[in-house]
mmCIF file of C-alpha atoms in Angstrom:
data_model
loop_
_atom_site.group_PDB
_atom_site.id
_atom_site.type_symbol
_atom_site.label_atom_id
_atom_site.label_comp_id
_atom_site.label_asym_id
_atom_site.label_seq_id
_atom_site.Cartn_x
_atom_site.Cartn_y
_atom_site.Cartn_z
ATOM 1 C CA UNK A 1 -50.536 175.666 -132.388
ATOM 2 C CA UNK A 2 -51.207 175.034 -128.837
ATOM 3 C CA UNK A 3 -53.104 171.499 -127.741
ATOM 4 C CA UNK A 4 -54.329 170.515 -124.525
ATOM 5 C CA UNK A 5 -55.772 167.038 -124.110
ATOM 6 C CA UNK A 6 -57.003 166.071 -120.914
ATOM 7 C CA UNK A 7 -56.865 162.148 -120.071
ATOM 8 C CA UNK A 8 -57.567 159.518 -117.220
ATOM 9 C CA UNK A 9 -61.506 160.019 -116.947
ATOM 10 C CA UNK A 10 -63.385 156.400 -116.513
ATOM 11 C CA UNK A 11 -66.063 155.695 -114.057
ATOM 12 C CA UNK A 12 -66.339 154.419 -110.902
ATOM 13 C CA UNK A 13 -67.988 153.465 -108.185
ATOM 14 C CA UNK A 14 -68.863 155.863 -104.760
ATOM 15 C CA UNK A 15 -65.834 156.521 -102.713
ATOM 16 C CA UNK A 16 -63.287 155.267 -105.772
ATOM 17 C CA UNK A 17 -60.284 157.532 -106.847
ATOM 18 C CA UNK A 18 -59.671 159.435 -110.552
ATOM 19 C CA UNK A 19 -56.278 161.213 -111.617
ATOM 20 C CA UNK A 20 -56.891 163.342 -114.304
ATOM 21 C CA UNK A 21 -53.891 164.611 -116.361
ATOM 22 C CA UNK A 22 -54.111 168.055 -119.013
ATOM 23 C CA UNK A 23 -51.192 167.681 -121.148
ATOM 24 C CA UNK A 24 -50.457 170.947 -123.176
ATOM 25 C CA UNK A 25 -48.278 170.742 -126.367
ATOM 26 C CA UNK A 26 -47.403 173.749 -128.488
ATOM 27 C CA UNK A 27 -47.065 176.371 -125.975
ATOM 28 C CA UNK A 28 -44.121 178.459 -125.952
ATOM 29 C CA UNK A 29 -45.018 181.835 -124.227
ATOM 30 C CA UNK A 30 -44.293 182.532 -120.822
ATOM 31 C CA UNK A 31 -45.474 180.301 -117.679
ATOM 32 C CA UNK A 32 -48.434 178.564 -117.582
ATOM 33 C CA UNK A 33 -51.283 178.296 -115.683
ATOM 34 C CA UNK A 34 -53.653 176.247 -115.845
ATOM 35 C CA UNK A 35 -57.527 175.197 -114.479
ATOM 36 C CA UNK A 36 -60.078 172.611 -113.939
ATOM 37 C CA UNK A 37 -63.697 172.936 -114.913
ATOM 38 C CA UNK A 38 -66.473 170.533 -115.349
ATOM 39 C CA UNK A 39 -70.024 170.406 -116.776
ATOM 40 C CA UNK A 40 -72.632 167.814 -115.263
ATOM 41 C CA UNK A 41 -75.641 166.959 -117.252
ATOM 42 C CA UNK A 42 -77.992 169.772 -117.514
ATOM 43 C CA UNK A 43 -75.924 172.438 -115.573
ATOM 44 C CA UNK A 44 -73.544 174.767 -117.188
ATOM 45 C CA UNK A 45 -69.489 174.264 -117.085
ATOM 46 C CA UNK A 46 -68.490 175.784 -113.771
ATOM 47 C CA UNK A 47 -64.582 176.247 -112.658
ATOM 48 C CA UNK A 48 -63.505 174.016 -109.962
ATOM 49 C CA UNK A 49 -59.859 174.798 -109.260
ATOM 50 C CA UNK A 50 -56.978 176.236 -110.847
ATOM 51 C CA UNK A 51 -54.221 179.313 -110.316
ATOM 52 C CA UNK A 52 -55.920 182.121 -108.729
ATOM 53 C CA UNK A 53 -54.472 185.289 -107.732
ATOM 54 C CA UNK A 54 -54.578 187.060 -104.673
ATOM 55 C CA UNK A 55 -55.752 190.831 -104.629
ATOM 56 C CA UNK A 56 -51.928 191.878 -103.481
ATOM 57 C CA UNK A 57 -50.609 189.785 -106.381
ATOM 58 C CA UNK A 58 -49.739 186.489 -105.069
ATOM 59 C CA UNK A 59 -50.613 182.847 -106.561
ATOM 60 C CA UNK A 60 -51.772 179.687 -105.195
ATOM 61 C CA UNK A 61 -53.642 176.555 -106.494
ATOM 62 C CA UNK A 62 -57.152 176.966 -105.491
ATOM 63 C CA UNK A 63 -60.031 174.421 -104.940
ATOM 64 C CA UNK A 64 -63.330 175.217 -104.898
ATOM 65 C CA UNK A 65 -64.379 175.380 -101.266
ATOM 66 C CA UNK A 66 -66.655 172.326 -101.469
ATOM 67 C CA UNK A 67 -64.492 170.043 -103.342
ATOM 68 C CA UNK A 68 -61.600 170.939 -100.872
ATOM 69 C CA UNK A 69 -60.327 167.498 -99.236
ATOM 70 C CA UNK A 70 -61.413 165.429 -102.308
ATOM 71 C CA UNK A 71 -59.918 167.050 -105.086
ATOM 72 C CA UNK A 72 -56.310 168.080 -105.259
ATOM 73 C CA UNK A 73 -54.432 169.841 -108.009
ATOM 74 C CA UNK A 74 -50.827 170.486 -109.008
ATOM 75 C CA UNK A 75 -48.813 171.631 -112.075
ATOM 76 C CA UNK A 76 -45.549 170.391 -113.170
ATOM 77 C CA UNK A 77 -44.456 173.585 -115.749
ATOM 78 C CA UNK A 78 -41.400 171.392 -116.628
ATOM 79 C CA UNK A 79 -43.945 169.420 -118.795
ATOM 80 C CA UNK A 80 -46.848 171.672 -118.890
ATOM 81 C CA UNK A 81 -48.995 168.803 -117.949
ATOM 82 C CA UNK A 82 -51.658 169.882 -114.858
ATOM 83 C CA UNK A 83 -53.346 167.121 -112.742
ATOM 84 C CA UNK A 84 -56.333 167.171 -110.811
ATOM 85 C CA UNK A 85 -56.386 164.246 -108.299
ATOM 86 C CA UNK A 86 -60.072 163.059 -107.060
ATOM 87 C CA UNK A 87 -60.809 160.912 -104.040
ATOM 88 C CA UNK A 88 -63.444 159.936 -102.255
ATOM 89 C CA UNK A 89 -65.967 160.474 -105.625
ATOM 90 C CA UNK A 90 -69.664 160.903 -105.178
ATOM 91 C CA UNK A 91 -72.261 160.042 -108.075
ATOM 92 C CA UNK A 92 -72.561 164.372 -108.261
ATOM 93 C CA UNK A 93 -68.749 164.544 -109.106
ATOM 94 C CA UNK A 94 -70.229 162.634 -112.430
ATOM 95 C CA UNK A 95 -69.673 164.876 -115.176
ATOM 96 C CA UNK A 96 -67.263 166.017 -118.380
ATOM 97 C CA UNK A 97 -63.762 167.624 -117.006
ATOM 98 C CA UNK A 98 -62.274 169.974 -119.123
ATOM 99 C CA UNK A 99 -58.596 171.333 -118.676
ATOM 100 C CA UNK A 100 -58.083 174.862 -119.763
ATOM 101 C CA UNK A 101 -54.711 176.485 -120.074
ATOM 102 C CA UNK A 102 -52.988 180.227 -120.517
ATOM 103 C CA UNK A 103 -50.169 182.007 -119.777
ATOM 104 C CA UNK A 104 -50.090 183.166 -116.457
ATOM 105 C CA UNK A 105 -49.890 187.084 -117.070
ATOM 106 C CA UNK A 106 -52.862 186.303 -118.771
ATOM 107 C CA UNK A 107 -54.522 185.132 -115.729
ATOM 108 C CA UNK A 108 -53.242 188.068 -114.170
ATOM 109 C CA UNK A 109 -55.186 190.260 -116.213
ATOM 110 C CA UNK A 110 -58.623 188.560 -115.441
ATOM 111 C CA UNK A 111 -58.860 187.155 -119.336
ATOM 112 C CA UNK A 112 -60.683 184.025 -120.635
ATOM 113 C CA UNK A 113 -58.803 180.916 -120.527
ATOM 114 C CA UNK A 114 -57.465 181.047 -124.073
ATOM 115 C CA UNK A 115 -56.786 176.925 -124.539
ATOM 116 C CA UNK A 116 -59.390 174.497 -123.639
ATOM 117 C CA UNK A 117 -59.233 170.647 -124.141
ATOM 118 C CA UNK A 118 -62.346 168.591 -125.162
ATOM 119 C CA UNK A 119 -62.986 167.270 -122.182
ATOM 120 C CA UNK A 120 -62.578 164.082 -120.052
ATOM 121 C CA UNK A 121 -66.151 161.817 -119.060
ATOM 122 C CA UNK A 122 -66.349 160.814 -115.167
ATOM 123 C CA UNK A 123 -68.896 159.010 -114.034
ATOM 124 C CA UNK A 124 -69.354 158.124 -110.693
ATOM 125 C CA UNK A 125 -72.193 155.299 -109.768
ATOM 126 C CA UNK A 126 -73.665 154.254 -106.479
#
């Protein structure tokens, strides 16, 4: 059974610094890919970064366009463990993170993120 358990949320204050880590346990299909979402009080969970493929096939790590020089993310697929690195915070980065994780042919194909965690609490004050 596959786990992912996202850790390192807290709060801080304007301008302070997060590292999130999504740890997944259990997996044993092919390479994994992972992403970042996050769900601020009273919106819906929206994606914010994660592996992305291009129309020709290729893959990066994408950032949403206006988180892009604040948040960073990477992957380690020795330890399936993803991090999402968070500078400069603003009190409208507060808000539950949520690490979701799949194989990467899986993301290939356009599916839903088969493994989610339950979710990390920021909170950024002014």
């Amino acid at each position: 059974q596959v786990h992912v358990v996202e850790s390192g949320g807290g709060s801080v204050q304007t301008g302070g610094s997060l590292r999130l880590s999504c740890a997944v346990s259990g997996y044993t299909d092919s390479e994994l890919c992972m992403s970042w979402w996050r769900q601020a009080p009273g919106h819906e969970r929206e994606s914010i970064a994660g592996t992305v493929y291009t129309f020709y096939g290729g893959r990066s790590m994408h950032v949403a366009d206006y988180l892009q020089g604040r948040f960073t993310i990477s992957l380690d697929n020795s330890k399936n463990t993803g991090y999402l690195q968070m500078d400069r915070l603003k009190p409208e980065d507060t808000a539950i993170y949520y690490c979701a994780a799949d194989s990467c042919e899986a993301v290939l194909r356009g599916t839903d993120w088969a493994y989610w965690g339950q979710g990390t609490q920021v909170t950024v004050s002014s």
